Structures are given as C-alpha cells and as structure tokens.
PDB file of C-alpha atoms and ligand atoms in Angstrom:
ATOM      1  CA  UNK Q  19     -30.637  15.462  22.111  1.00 92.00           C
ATOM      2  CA  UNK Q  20     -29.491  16.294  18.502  1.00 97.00           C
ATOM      3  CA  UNK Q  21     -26.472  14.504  16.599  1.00 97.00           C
ATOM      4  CA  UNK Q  22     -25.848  13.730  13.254  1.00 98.00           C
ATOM      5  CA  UNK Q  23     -25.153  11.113  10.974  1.00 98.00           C
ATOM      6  CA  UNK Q  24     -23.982  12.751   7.957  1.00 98.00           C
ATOM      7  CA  UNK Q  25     -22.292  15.947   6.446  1.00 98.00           C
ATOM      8  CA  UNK Q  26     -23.844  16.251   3.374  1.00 98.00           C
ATOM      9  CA  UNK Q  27     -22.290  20.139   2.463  1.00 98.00           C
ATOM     10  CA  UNK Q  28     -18.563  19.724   2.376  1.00 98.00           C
ATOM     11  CA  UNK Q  29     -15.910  20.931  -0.748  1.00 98.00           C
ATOM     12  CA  UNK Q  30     -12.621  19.548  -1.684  1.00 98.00           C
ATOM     13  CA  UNK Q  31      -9.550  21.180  -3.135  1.00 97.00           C
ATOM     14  CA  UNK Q  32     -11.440  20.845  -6.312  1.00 97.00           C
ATOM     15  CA  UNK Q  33     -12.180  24.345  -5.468  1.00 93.00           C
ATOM     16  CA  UNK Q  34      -8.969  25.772  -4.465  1.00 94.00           C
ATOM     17  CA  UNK Q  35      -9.869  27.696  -1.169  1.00 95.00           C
ATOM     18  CA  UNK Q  36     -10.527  23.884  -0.215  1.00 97.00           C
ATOM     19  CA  UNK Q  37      -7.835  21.342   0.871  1.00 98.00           C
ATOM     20  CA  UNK Q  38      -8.654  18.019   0.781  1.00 98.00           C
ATOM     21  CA  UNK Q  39      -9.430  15.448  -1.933  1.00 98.00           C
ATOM     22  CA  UNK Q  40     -12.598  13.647  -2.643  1.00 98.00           C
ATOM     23  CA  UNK Q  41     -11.032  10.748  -0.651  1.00 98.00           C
ATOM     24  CA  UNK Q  42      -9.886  12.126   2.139  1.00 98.00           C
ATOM     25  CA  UNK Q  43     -13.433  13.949   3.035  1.00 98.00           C
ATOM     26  CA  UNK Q  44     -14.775  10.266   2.997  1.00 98.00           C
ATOM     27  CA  UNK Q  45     -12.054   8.584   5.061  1.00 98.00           C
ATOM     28  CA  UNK Q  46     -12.692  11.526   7.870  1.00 98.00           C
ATOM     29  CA  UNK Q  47     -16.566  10.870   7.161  1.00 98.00           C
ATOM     30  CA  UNK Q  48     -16.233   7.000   8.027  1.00 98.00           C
ATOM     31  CA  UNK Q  49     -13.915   7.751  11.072  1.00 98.00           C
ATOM     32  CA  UNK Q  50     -16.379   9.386  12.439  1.00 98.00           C
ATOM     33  CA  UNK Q  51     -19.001   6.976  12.285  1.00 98.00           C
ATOM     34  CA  UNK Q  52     -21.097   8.785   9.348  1.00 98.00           C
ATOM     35  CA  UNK Q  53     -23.533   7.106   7.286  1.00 98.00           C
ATOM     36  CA  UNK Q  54     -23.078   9.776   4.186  1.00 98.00           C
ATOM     37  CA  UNK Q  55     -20.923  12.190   2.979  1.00 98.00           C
ATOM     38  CA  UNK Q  56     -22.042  14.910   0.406  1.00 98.00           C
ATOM     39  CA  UNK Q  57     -19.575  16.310  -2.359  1.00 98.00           C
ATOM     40  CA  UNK Q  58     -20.700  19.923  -3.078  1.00 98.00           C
ATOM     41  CA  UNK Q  59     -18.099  21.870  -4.379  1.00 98.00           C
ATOM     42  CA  UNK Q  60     -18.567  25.553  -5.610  1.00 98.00           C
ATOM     43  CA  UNK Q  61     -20.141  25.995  -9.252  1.00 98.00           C
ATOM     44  CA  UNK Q  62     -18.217  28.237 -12.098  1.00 98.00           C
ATOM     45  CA  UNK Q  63     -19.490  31.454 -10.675  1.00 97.00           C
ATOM     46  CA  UNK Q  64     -17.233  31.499  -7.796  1.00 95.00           C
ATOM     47  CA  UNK Q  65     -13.741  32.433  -8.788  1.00 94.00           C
ATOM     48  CA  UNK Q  66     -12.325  29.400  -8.358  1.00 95.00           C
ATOM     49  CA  UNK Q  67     -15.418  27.073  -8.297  1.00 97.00           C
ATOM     50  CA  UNK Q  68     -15.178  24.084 -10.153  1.00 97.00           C
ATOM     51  CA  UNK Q  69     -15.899  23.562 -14.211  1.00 97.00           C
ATOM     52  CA  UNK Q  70     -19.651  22.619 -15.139  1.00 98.00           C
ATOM     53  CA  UNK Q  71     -17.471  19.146 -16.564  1.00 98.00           C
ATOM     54  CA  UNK Q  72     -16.461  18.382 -12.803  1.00 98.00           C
ATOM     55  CA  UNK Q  73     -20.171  18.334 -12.164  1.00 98.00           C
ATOM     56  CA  UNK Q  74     -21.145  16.284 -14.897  1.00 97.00           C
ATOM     57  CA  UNK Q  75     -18.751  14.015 -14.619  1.00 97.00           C
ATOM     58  CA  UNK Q  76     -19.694  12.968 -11.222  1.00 98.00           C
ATOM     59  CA  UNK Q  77     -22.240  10.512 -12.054  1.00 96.00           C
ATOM     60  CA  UNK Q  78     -19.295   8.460 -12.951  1.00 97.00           C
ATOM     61  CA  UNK Q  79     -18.279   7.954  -9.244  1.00 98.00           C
ATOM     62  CA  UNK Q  80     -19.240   4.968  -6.893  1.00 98.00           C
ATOM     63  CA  UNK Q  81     -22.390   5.221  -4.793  1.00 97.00           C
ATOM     64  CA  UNK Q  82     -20.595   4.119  -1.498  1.00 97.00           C
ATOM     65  CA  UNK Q  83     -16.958   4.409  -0.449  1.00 98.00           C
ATOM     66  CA  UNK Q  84     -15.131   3.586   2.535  1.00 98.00           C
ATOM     67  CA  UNK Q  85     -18.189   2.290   3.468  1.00 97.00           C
ATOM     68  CA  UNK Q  86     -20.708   5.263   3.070  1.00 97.00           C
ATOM     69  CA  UNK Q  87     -23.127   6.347   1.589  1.00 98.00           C
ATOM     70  CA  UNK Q  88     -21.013   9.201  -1.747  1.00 98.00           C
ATOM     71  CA  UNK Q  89     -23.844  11.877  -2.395  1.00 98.00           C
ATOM     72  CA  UNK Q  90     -22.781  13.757  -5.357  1.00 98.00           C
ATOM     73  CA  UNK Q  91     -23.613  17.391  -5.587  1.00 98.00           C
ATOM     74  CA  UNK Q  92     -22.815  21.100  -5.875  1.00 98.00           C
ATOM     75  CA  UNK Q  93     -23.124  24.676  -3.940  1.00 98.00           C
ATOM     76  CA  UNK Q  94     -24.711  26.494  -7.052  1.00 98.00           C
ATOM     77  CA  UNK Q  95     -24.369  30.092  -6.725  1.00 98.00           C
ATOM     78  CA  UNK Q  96     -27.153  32.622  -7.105  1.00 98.00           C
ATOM     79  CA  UNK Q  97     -26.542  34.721 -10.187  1.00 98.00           C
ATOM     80  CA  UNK Q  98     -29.188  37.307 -10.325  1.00 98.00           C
ATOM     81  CA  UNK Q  99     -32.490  38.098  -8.070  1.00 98.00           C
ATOM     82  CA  UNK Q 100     -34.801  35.916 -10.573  1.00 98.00           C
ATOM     83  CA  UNK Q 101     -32.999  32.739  -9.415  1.00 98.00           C
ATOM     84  CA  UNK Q 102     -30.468  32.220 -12.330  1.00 98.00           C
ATOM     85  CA  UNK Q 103     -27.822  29.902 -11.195  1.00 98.00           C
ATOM     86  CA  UNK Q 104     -24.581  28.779 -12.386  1.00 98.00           C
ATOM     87  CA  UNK Q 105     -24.839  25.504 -13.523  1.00 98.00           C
ATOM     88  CA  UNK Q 106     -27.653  24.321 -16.091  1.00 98.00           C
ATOM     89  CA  UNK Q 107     -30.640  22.009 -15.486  1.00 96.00           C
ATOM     90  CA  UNK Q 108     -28.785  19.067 -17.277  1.00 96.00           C
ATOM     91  CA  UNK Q 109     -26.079  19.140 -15.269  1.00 97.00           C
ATOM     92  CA  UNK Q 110     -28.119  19.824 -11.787  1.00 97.00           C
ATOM     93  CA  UNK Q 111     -30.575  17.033 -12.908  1.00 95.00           C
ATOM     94  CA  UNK Q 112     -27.669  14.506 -12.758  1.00 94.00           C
ATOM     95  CA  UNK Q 113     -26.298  15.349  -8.997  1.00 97.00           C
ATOM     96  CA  UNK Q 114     -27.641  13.885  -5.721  1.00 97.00           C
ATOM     97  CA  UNK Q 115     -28.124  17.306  -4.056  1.00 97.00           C
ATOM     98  CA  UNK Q 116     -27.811  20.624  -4.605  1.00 98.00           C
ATOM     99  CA  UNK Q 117     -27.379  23.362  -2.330  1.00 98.00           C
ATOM    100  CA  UNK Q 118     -28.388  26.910  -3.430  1.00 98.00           C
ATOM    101  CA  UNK Q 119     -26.431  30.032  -2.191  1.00 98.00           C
ATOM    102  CA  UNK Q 120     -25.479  33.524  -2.189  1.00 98.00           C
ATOM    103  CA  UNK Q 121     -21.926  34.281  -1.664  1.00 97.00           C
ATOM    104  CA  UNK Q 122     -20.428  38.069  -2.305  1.00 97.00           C
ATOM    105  CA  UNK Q 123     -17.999  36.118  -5.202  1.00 96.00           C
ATOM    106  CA  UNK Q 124     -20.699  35.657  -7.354  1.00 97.00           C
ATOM    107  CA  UNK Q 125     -23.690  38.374  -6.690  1.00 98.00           C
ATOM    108  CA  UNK Q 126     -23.407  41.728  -4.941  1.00 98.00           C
ATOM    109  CA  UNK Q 127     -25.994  42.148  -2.298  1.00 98.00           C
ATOM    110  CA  UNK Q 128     -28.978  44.232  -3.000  1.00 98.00           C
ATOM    111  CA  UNK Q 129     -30.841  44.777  -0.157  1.00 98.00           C
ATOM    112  CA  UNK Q 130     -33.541  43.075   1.803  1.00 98.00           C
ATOM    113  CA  UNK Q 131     -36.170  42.977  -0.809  1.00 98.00           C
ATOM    114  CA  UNK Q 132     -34.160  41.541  -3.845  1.00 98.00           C
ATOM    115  CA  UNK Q 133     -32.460  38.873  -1.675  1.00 98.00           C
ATOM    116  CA  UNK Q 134     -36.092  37.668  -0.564  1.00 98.00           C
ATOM    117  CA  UNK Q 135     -36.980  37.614  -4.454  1.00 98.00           C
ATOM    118  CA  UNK Q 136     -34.055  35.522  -5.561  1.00 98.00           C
ATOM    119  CA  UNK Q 137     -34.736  32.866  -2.466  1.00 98.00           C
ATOM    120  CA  UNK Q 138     -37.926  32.590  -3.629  1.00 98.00           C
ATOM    121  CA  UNK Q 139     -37.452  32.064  -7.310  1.00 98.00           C
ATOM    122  CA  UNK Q 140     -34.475  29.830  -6.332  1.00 98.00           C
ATOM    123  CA  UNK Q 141     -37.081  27.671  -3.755  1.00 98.00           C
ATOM    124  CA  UNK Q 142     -39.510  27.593  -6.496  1.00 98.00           C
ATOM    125  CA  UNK Q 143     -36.783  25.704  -8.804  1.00 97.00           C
ATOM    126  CA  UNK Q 144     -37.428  21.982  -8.630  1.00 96.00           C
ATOM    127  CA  UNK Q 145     -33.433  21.087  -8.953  1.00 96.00           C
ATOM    128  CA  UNK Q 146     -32.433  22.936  -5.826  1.00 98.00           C
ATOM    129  CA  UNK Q 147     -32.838  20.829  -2.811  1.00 98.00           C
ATOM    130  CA  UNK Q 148     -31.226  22.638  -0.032  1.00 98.00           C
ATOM    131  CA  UNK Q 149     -30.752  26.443   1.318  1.00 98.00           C
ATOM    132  CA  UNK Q 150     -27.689  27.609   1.500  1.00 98.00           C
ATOM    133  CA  UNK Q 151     -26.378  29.500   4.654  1.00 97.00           C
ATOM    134  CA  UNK Q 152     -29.772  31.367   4.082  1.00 96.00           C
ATOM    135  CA  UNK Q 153     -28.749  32.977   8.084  1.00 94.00           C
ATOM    136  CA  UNK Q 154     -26.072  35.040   6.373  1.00 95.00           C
ATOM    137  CA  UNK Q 155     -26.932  38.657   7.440  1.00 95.00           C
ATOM    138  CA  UNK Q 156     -24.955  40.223   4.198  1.00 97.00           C
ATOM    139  CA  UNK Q 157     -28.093  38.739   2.393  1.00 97.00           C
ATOM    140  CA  UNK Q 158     -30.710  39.569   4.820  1.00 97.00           C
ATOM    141  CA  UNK Q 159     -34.170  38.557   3.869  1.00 98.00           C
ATOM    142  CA  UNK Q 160     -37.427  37.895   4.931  1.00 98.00           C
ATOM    143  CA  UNK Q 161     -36.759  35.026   6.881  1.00 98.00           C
ATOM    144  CA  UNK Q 162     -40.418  34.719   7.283  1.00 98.00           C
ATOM    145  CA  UNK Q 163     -41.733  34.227   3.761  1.00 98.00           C
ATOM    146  CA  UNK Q 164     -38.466  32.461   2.649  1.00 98.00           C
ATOM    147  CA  UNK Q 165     -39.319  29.733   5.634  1.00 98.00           C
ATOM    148  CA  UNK Q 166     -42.917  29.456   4.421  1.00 98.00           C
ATOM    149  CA  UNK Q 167     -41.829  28.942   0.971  1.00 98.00           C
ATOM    150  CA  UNK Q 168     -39.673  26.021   2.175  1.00 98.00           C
ATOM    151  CA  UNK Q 169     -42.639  24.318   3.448  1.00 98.00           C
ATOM    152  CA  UNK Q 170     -44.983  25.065   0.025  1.00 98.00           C
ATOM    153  CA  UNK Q 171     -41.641  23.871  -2.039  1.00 97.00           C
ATOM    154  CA  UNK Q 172     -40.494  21.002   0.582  1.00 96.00           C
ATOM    155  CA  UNK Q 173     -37.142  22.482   0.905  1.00 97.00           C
ATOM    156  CA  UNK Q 174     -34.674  21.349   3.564  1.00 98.00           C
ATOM    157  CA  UNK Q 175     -33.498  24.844   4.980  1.00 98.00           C
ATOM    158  CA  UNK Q 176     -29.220  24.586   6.107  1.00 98.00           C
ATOM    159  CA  UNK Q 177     -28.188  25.220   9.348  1.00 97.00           C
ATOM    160  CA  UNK Q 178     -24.515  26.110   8.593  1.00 96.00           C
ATOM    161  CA  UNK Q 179     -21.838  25.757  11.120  1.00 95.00           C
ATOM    162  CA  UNK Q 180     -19.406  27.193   9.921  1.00 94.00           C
ATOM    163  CA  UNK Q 181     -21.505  30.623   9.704  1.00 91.00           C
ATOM    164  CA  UNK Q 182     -20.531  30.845  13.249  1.00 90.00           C
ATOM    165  CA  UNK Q 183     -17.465  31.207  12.514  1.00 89.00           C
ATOM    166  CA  UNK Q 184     -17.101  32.857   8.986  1.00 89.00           C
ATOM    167  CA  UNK Q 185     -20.257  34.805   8.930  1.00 90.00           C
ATOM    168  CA  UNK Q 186     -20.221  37.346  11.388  1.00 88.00           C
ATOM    169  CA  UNK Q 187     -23.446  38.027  12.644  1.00 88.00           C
ATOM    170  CA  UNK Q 188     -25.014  34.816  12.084  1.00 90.00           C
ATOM    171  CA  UNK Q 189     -25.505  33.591  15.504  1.00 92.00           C
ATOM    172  CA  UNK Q 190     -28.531  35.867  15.787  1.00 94.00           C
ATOM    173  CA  UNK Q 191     -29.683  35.429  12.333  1.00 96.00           C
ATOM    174  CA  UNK Q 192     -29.515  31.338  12.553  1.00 96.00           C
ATOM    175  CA  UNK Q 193     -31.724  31.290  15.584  1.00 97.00           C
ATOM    176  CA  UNK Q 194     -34.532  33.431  13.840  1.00 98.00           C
ATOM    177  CA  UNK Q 195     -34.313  30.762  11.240  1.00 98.00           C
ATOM    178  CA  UNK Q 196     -34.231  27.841  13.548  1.00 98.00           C
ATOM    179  CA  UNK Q 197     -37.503  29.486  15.382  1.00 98.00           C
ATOM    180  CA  UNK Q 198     -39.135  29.911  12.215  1.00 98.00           C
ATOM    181  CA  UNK Q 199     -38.682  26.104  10.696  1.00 98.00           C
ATOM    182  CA  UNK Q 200     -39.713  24.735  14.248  1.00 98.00           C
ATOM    183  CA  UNK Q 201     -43.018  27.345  13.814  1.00 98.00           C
ATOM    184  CA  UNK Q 202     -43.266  25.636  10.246  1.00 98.00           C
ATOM    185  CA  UNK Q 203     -42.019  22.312  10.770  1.00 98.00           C
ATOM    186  CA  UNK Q 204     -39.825  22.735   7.935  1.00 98.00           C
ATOM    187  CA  UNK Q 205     -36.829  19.963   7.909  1.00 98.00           C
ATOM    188  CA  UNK Q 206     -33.050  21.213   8.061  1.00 98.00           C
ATOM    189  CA  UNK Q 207     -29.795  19.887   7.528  1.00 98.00           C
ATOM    190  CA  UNK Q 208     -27.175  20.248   9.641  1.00 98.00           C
ATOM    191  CA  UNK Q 209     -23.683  20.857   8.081  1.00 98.00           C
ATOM    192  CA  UNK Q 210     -20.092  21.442   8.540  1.00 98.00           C
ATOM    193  CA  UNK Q 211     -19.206  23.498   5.030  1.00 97.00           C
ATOM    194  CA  UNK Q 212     -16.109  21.777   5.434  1.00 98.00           C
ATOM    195  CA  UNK Q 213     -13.214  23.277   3.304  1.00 98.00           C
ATOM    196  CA  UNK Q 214     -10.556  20.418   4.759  1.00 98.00           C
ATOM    197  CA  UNK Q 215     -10.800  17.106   5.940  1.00 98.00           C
ATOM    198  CA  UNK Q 216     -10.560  18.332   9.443  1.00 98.00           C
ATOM    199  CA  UNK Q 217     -13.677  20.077   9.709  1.00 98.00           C
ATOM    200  CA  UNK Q 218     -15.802  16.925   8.229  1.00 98.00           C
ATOM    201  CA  UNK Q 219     -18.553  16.200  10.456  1.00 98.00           C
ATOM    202  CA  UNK Q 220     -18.113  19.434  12.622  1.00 98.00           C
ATOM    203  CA  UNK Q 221     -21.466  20.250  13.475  1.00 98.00           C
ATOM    204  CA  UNK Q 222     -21.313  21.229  17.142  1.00 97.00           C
ATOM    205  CA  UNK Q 223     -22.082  25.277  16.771  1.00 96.00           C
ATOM    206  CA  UNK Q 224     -25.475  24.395  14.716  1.00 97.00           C
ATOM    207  CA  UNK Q 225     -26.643  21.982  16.994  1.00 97.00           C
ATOM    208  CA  UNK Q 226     -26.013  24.018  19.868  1.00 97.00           C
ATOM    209  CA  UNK Q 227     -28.074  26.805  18.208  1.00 97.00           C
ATOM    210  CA  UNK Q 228     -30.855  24.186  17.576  1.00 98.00           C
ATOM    211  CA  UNK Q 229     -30.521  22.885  21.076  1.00 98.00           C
ATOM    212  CA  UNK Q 230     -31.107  26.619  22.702  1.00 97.00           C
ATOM    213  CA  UNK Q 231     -34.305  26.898  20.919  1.00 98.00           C
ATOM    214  CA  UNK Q 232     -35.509  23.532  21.630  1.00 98.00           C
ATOM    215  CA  UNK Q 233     -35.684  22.630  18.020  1.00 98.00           C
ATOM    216  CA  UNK Q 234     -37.393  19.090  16.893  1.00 98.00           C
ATOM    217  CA  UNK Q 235     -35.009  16.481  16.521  1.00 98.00           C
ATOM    218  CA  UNK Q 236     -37.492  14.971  14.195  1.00 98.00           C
ATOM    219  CA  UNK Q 237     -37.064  17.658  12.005  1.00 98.00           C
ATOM    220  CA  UNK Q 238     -33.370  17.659  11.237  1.00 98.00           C
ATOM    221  CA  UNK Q 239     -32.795  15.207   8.080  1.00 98.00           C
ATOM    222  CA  UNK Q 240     -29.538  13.962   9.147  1.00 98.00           C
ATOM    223  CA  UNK Q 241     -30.207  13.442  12.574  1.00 98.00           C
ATOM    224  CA  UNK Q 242     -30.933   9.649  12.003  1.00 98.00           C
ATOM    225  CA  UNK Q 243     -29.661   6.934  10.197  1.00 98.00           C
ATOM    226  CA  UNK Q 244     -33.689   5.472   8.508  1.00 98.00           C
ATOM    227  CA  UNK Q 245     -34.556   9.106   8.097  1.00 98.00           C
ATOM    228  CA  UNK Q 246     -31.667  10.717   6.044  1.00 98.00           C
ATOM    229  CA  UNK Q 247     -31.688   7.373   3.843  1.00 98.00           C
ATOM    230  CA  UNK Q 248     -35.203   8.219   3.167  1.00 97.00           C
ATOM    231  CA  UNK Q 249     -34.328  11.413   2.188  1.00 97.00           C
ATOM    232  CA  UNK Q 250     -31.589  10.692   0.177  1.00 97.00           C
ATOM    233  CA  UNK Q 251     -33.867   7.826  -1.399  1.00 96.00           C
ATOM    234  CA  UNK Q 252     -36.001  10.612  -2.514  1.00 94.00           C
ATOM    235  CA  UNK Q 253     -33.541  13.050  -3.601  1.00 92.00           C
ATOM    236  CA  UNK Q 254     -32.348  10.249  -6.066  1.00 87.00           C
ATOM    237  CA  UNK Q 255     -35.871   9.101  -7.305  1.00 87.00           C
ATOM    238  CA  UNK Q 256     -35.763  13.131  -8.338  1.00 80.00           C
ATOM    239  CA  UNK Q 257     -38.225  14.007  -5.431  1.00 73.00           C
ATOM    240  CA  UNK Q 258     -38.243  16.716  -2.482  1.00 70.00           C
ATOM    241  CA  UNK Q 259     -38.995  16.485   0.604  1.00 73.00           C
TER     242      UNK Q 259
HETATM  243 ZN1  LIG B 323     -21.350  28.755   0.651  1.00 67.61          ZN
HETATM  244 ZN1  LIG B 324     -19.996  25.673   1.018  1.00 67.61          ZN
END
C-alpha cells in the first residue's frame, strides 16, 4: 500500500493564483503528520510567479518549522525547447529542489517532437531535480525516451495530483508514465501542487493511479520517512538521485 510522508511541490500566495502563506502550508503539513514540506513557488516567467529575489532569499529561512523538515525550492518554467529556464544557475544552486515544468503561461506548445527536446535538455541540467507534471497531454512527448532519460540523469519523475483535476486528459497520460518508471525503476514523487493550505498533503488521485498499475512502493521517494530523508540528504549535498 502507498502513502506519503511529505508534499514536497506546493506554492503560496507568493504567487498570487496561490492562497496561503509560507506558514500556513507548514502548519497543514504538520497536522497531517508530514515529515517535509517543499516551498516551490512559480519562477518570473509565469505572470505572476515570484521575483528571482524571493528565490534567493530563501536560504535565509529555517531548516525545520513546526516541526518539519522546510525544503526550499521553485517550479522553474521551461522557456524555450533547448531547456532555458527562468531562473539562473546561482539562484537554482542555492534551493533544496527544483521542479522543472511546462505551463502554457510561459511557453506555447510545439508539438510532440520539440516538447521531447526541451525535457531532455531540461533532464540533462544538473540543477533540476524533479519533472514537472511531465503527464500533461498539452505537452505531449515521448514518454518513452523522457522516462529513460530520468534513469541516465537520476531524475525523480512527478506524479501530480492535481493533474487529475486541472489537466484534462491526464488520467490516461499519468498511467503511461507510471508504467514506464515501474519498466525503468525510475523513482517518483508524489505531490499535491497545492495552491492553498487545504490541498497540502492531498495526494489520493496519484496514488490511486500508482495503485491501479501496481507501482513499487519502493520507488516513490516520499513514501517513507528513512527514504525521503535520504533523498533530501542528497539533494542538499548537491547530488541526484
Ligand atoms: Zn505547474
Ligand atoms: Zn505547481
């Protein structure tokens, strides 16, 4: 059976299609029993994504709060098919985690092709960690070669809940994804997206998807206390995987 024991893609009202403060997420995080809580709020290129100073700035936060574990971090946003993104190295270097993604705010799609290009430059970039809602069928890929790439890069590869909801078409797109990480053994993260404290920690449609394809509990980085720690031990120490 798979559950989780932290949320570690999340956004505050920093961004303002977000409502809740930095506090708040955490207080909802430690209600629920969570060992971590990631900060990732939306870089510059989204229209109302948070200023490259928000990012930096970050390192000035505590490490643990309410009693968790505070991973600091961002939702970078793919600029261009070579993997441009929209915060700089310096900045990314100083974050806990960084999620990768294409969102229609900050890159038209381009077709099949060009979306597998940019995922792979964007894998191949040593200061992204994580996959962004990679299921979203408005940037169709090769799921295939983007999955493999994962494993050559040691990439954790996001199962997004909230895709369910917000990204039609996911559903089907998700579990290709899911069947192709199991085939790979490439790790994923579980996460809620959470744009309000309310949805911290909601992870139920993802692991249902993971469930109905009989996915490796193993393989899900937050699905155990010693195992996400490692990871985030990693992710600090500047390593993948
Ligand atoms: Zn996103
Ligand atoms: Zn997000």
């Amino acid at each position: 059976m798979i559950r989780t024991v932290a949320d570690l893609h999340t956004h505050t009202s920093v961004s303002q299609h977000a409502y809740s403060s930095l506090d708040e997420m955490a207080r909802s995080a430690a209600e629920l029993g969570l060992a971590a809580i990631g900060i990732t709020d939306h870089g510059p290129g989204m229209m109302d994504g948070a200023i490259r100073h928000h990012f930096y700035c970050m390192r000035g936060l505590p490490k643990a709060v309410h009693g968790l574990r505070l991973v600091t971090g961002a939702e970078v946003n793919i600029k261009d098919f070579e993997g441009g993104l929209d915060l700089d190295r310096d900045v990314l270097r100083q974050l806990d985690f960084v999620v990768a993604s294409y969102h229609v705010e900050a890159i038209d799609p381009a077709g099949l092709k060009l979306h597998t290009q940019g995922w792979l430059n964007v894998i191949a970039n040593p200061d992204v960690d994580c996959l962004g809602h990679c299921g979203n069928p408005v940037f169709a890929c090769d799921y295939e070669a983007v999955v493999k790439a994962c494993r050559e890069h040691k990439k954790a590869v996001e199962i997004n809940s909230s895709s369910f909801k917000v990204r039609p078409g996911s559903a089907e797109t998700c579990r290709t994804v899911a069947l192709l990480c199991k085939e790979y053994g490439v790790p994923v993260l579980i996460s809620s997206d959470a744009h309000s404290r309310y949805f911290v920690g909601d992870h139920e449609a993802a692991i249902r998807l993971l469930e109905s394809v009989g996915f490796p509990e193993e393989l899900v980085i937050n699905g155990e206390k010693g195992r996400l720690m490692n990871y985030l031990d990693r992710l600090e120490q500047g390593k993948a995987l």
